[in-house]
Amino acid sequence: MSTPSTPSSAPDRRTVIADTAINLVATAGLRGLTHRAVDSAAGLPAGSTSYYFRTRAALIGACYQRLAELDLGDIEGGGALAAAPGDREVVAAVLAGLLHRWLTVGRERQLARFELSLEAARNPELAPELHRAGQGARARAAELLAALGTDRPQEAAELLAAWTDGLLYDRLAGALAHDRPAPDLAELTATARRMIDAALTDTP
């Protein structure tokens, strides 16, 4: 079995493998996710994926972590939240921009995230990995909602995350997904405002 020659290549190789695995799930579903398929799609020597991720569960766990990293990077991209974390209009605009991105250029990644997440419901071994991966974005949402005035930021963040996932799933894979018009940023901004307002007022 061919393996990487130096330990220093490990971080970059792991990222390449995780990104390739996510793309495979997006295009072929979980049935297409095998160590051999990842090696082939990434142009890596045979055995590279199994060298870094010995089991299918380990490979899926790497996908969870990479998806969380990419989504958190999208959230922080541009620096608007860091500049005005307590401005409700800024937070709504950022959320709307995220929704628009994830419904357009990032749709394949989100479809892969949903499919990979469902696998944790079937395989208890994966549940802790999925839980850990989901904490970063929720923690950031809790910080932002606390800055907007809620005294129960964790509960508000859980609500906002659930509504965001629900909207994405409905628009990407729901029964009417193929009949909906293209995502509109103005509409999503109005929706984001309503979601944030509700998250701030629905926490007891």
PDB file of C-alpha atoms in Angstrom, residues 33-182:
ATOM      1  CA  LEU A  33     -18.334   7.133  -0.530  1.00  0.00           C
ATOM      2  CA  THR A  34     -15.576   4.547  -0.379  1.00  0.00           C
ATOM      3  CA  HIS A  35     -11.893   4.863   0.413  1.00  0.00           C
ATOM      4  CA  ARG A  36     -11.009   3.741  -3.095  1.00  0.00           C
ATOM      5  CA  ALA A  37     -13.395   6.237  -4.686  1.00  0.00           C
ATOM      6  CA  VAL A  38     -11.875   9.095  -2.666  1.00  0.00           C
ATOM      7  CA  ASP A  39      -8.348   8.079  -3.699  1.00  0.00           C
ATOM      8  CA  SER A  40      -9.390   8.001  -7.344  1.00  0.00           C
ATOM      9  CA  ALA A  41     -11.344  11.274  -7.307  1.00  0.00           C
ATOM     10  CA  ALA A  42      -8.562  13.106  -5.444  1.00  0.00           C
ATOM     11  CA  GLY A  43      -5.827  11.719  -7.671  1.00  0.00           C
ATOM     12  CA  LEU A  44      -4.083  10.158  -4.683  1.00  0.00           C
ATOM     13  CA  PRO A  45      -2.082   6.926  -4.549  1.00  0.00           C
ATOM     14  CA  ALA A  46      -4.164   3.859  -3.748  1.00  0.00           C
ATOM     15  CA  GLY A  47      -4.473   3.420   0.000  1.00  0.00           C
ATOM     16  CA  SER A  48      -3.994   7.093   0.894  1.00  0.00           C
ATOM     17  CA  THR A  49      -7.489   7.599   2.300  1.00  0.00           C
ATOM     18  CA  SER A  50      -7.367   4.449   4.415  1.00  0.00           C
ATOM     19  CA  TYR A  51      -3.936   5.510   5.697  1.00  0.00           C
ATOM     20  CA  TYR A  52      -5.405   8.657   7.232  1.00  0.00           C
ATOM     21  CA  PHE A  53      -8.921   7.394   7.979  1.00  0.00           C
ATOM     22  CA  ARG A  54      -8.910   3.688   8.666  1.00  0.00           C
ATOM     23  CA  THR A  55     -12.675   3.212   8.800  1.00  0.00           C
ATOM     24  CA  ARG A  56     -15.706   4.582   7.021  1.00  0.00           C
ATOM     25  CA  ALA A  57     -16.852   6.122  10.319  1.00  0.00           C
ATOM     26  CA  ALA A  58     -13.524   7.949  10.654  1.00  0.00           C
ATOM     27  CA  LEU A  59     -13.853   9.272   7.101  1.00  0.00           C
ATOM     28  CA  ILE A  60     -17.386  10.510   7.738  1.00  0.00           C
ATOM     29  CA  GLY A  61     -16.235  12.110  10.997  1.00  0.00           C
ATOM     30  CA  ALA A  62     -13.582  13.986   9.016  1.00  0.00           C
ATOM     31  CA  CYS A  63     -16.329  15.209   6.692  1.00  0.00           C
ATOM     32  CA  TYR A  64     -18.315  16.522   9.665  1.00  0.00           C
ATOM     33  CA  GLN A  65     -15.339  18.482  10.930  1.00  0.00           C
ATOM     34  CA  ARG A  66     -14.479  19.868   7.510  1.00  0.00           C
ATOM     35  CA  LEU A  67     -18.068  20.916   6.833  1.00  0.00           C
ATOM     36  CA  ALA A  68     -18.168  22.704  10.186  1.00  0.00           C
ATOM     37  CA  GLU A  69     -14.890  24.442   9.400  1.00  0.00           C
ATOM     38  CA  LEU A  70     -16.130  25.609   5.999  1.00  0.00           C
ATOM     39  CA  ASP A  71     -19.485  26.790   7.328  1.00  0.00           C
ATOM     40  CA  LEU A  72     -17.861  28.699  10.187  1.00  0.00           C
ATOM     41  CA  GLY A  73     -15.471  30.266   7.695  1.00  0.00           C
ATOM     42  CA  ASP A  74     -18.467  31.450   5.676  1.00  0.00           C
ATOM     43  CA  ILE A  75     -20.052  32.911   8.813  1.00  0.00           C
ATOM     44  CA  GLU A  76     -16.938  34.899   9.685  1.00  0.00           C
ATOM     45  CA  GLY A  77     -16.113  35.848   6.098  1.00  0.00           C
ATOM     46  CA  GLY A  78     -15.964  39.565   5.405  1.00  0.00           C
ATOM     47  CA  GLY A  79     -15.611  40.624   9.023  1.00  0.00           C
ATOM     48  CA  ALA A  80     -19.032  42.320   9.257  1.00  0.00           C
ATOM     49  CA  LEU A  81     -20.009  40.423  12.387  1.00  0.00           C
ATOM     50  CA  ALA A  82     -16.774  41.274  14.137  1.00  0.00           C
ATOM     51  CA  ALA A  83     -17.236  44.944  13.288  1.00  0.00           C
ATOM     52  CA  ALA A  84     -20.848  45.244  14.476  1.00  0.00           C
ATOM     53  CA  PRO A  85     -21.887  42.171  16.499  1.00  0.00           C
ATOM     54  CA  GLY A  86     -24.731  44.010  18.269  1.00  0.00           C
ATOM     55  CA  ASP A  87     -26.383  45.466  15.166  1.00  0.00           C
ATOM     56  CA  ARG A  88     -29.507  43.455  14.320  1.00  0.00           C
ATOM     57  CA  GLU A  89     -29.552  44.666  10.707  1.00  0.00           C
ATOM     58  CA  VAL A  90     -25.941  43.609  10.192  1.00  0.00           C
ATOM     59  CA  VAL A  91     -26.594  40.166  11.669  1.00  0.00           C
ATOM     60  CA  ALA A  92     -29.709  39.772   9.492  1.00  0.00           C
ATOM     61  CA  ALA A  93     -27.772  40.811   6.381  1.00  0.00           C
ATOM     62  CA  VAL A  94     -24.987  38.337   7.152  1.00  0.00           C
ATOM     63  CA  LEU A  95     -27.483  35.510   7.757  1.00  0.00           C
ATOM     64  CA  ALA A  96     -29.287  36.344   4.516  1.00  0.00           C
ATOM     65  CA  GLY A  97     -25.988  36.334   2.657  1.00  0.00           C
ATOM     66  CA  LEU A  98     -25.148  32.935   4.124  1.00  0.00           C
ATOM     67  CA  LEU A  99     -28.514  31.511   3.140  1.00  0.00           C
ATOM     68  CA  HIS A 100     -28.128  32.871  -0.382  1.00  0.00           C
ATOM     69  CA  ARG A 101     -24.624  31.415  -0.673  1.00  0.00           C
ATOM     70  CA  TRP A 102     -25.653  28.026   0.677  1.00  0.00           C
ATOM     71  CA  LEU A 103     -28.656  27.891  -1.654  1.00  0.00           C
ATOM     72  CA  THR A 104     -26.595  28.771  -4.733  1.00  0.00           C
ATOM     73  CA  VAL A 105     -22.836  28.252  -5.054  1.00  0.00           C
ATOM     74  CA  GLY A 106     -22.712  26.233  -1.819  1.00  0.00           C
ATOM     75  CA  ARG A 107     -25.774  24.059  -2.426  1.00  0.00           C
ATOM     76  CA  GLU A 108     -23.824  20.849  -3.098  1.00  0.00           C
ATOM     77  CA  ARG A 109     -21.976  21.163   0.191  1.00  0.00           C
ATOM     78  CA  GLN A 110     -25.222  21.655   2.085  1.00  0.00           C
ATOM     79  CA  LEU A 111     -26.825  18.644   0.388  1.00  0.00           C
ATOM     80  CA  ALA A 112     -23.803  16.576   1.413  1.00  0.00           C
ATOM     81  CA  ARG A 113     -24.090  17.898   4.968  1.00  0.00           C
ATOM     82  CA  PHE A 114     -27.717  16.775   5.222  1.00  0.00           C
ATOM     83  CA  GLU A 115     -26.947  13.340   3.848  1.00  0.00           C
ATOM     84  CA  LEU A 116     -23.915  12.855   6.077  1.00  0.00           C
ATOM     85  CA  SER A 117     -25.875  14.061   9.112  1.00  0.00           C
ATOM     86  CA  LEU A 118     -28.587  11.466   8.517  1.00  0.00           C
ATOM     87  CA  GLU A 119     -25.943   8.756   8.683  1.00  0.00           C
ATOM     88  CA  ALA A 120     -25.344   9.624  12.350  1.00  0.00           C
ATOM     89  CA  ALA A 121     -28.971   8.760  13.086  1.00  0.00           C
ATOM     90  CA  ARG A 122     -28.313   5.256  11.745  1.00  0.00           C
ATOM     91  CA  ASN A 123     -24.862   4.825  13.271  1.00  0.00           C
ATOM     92  CA  PRO A 124     -24.541   5.788  16.968  1.00  0.00           C
ATOM     93  CA  GLU A 125     -20.755   5.713  16.610  1.00  0.00           C
ATOM     94  CA  LEU A 126     -20.978   8.878  14.522  1.00  0.00           C
ATOM     95  CA  ALA A 127     -23.288  10.854  16.804  1.00  0.00           C
ATOM     96  CA  PRO A 128     -20.533  12.317  19.045  1.00  0.00           C
ATOM     97  CA  GLU A 129     -18.567  13.486  15.990  1.00  0.00           C
ATOM     98  CA  LEU A 130     -21.620  15.189  14.524  1.00  0.00           C
ATOM     99  CA  HIS A 131     -22.377  16.809  17.885  1.00  0.00           C
ATOM    100  CA  ARG A 132     -18.850  18.186  18.210  1.00  0.00           C
ATOM    101  CA  ALA A 133     -18.888  19.488  14.649  1.00  0.00           C
ATOM    102  CA  GLY A 134     -22.109  21.380  15.239  1.00  0.00           C
ATOM    103  CA  GLN A 135     -20.932  23.243  18.309  1.00  0.00           C
ATOM    104  CA  GLY A 136     -18.793  25.907  16.619  1.00  0.00           C
ATOM    105  CA  ALA A 137     -21.534  27.573  14.571  1.00  0.00           C
ATOM    106  CA  ARG A 138     -24.012  27.339  17.452  1.00  0.00           C
ATOM    107  CA  ALA A 139     -21.544  28.897  19.870  1.00  0.00           C
ATOM    108  CA  ARG A 140     -20.954  31.766  17.438  1.00  0.00           C
ATOM    109  CA  ALA A 141     -24.700  32.240  16.999  1.00  0.00           C
ATOM    110  CA  ALA A 142     -25.126  32.322  20.783  1.00  0.00           C
ATOM    111  CA  GLU A 143     -22.486  35.069  21.040  1.00  0.00           C
ATOM    112  CA  LEU A 144     -24.234  37.147  18.393  1.00  0.00           C
ATOM    113  CA  LEU A 145     -27.673  36.696  19.918  1.00  0.00           C
ATOM    114  CA  ALA A 146     -26.327  37.600  23.358  1.00  0.00           C
ATOM    115  CA  ALA A 147     -24.922  40.802  21.851  1.00  0.00           C
ATOM    116  CA  LEU A 148     -28.407  41.489  20.462  1.00  0.00           C
ATOM    117  CA  GLY A 149     -29.878  41.325  23.947  1.00  0.00           C
ATOM    118  CA  THR A 150     -31.193  37.844  24.710  1.00  0.00           C
ATOM    119  CA  ASP A 151     -30.481  36.524  28.188  1.00  0.00           C
ATOM    120  CA  ARG A 152     -30.829  32.926  26.990  1.00  0.00           C
ATOM    121  CA  PRO A 153     -28.377  32.886  24.079  1.00  0.00           C
ATOM    122  CA  GLN A 154     -27.900  29.125  23.890  1.00  0.00           C
ATOM    123  CA  GLU A 155     -31.623  28.462  23.561  1.00  0.00           C
ATOM    124  CA  ALA A 156     -31.953  31.248  21.013  1.00  0.00           C
ATOM    125  CA  ALA A 157     -29.028  29.845  19.027  1.00  0.00           C
ATOM    126  CA  GLU A 158     -30.583  26.373  18.969  1.00  0.00           C
ATOM    127  CA  LEU A 159     -33.800  27.838  17.587  1.00  0.00           C
ATOM    128  CA  LEU A 160     -31.986  29.871  14.953  1.00  0.00           C
ATOM    129  CA  ALA A 161     -29.900  26.865  13.882  1.00  0.00           C
ATOM    130  CA  ALA A 162     -33.017  24.692  13.590  1.00  0.00           C
ATOM    131  CA  TRP A 163     -34.858  27.283  11.506  1.00  0.00           C
ATOM    132  CA  THR A 164     -31.819  27.817   9.282  1.00  0.00           C
ATOM    133  CA  ASP A 165     -31.462  24.092   8.645  1.00  0.00           C
ATOM    134  CA  GLY A 166     -35.184  23.788   8.014  1.00  0.00           C
ATOM    135  CA  LEU A 167     -35.174  26.583   5.464  1.00  0.00           C
ATOM    136  CA  LEU A 168     -32.132  25.155   3.686  1.00  0.00           C
ATOM    137  CA  TYR A 169     -33.592  21.659   3.572  1.00  0.00           C
ATOM    138  CA  ASP A 170     -36.945  22.907   2.314  1.00  0.00           C
ATOM    139  CA  ARG A 171     -35.352  24.963  -0.459  1.00  0.00           C
ATOM    140  CA  LEU A 172     -32.771  22.347  -1.472  1.00  0.00           C
ATOM    141  CA  ALA A 173     -34.523  19.018  -1.017  1.00  0.00           C
ATOM    142  CA  GLY A 174     -38.124  19.636   0.029  1.00  0.00           C
ATOM    143  CA  ALA A 175     -41.178  18.589  -1.965  1.00  0.00           C
ATOM    144  CA  LEU A 176     -41.383  21.989  -3.699  1.00  0.00           C
ATOM    145  CA  ALA A 177     -37.649  22.571  -4.071  1.00  0.00           C
ATOM    146  CA  HIS A 178     -37.658  22.211  -7.853  1.00  0.00           C
ATOM    147  CA  ASP A 179     -40.632  24.523  -8.324  1.00  0.00           C
ATOM    148  CA  ARG A 180     -39.337  27.435  -6.293  1.00  0.00           C
ATOM    149  CA  PRO A 181     -37.873  30.524  -7.983  1.00  0.00           C
ATOM    150  CA  ALA A 182     -34.181  31.246  -7.676  1.00  0.00           C
TER     151      ALA A 182
END
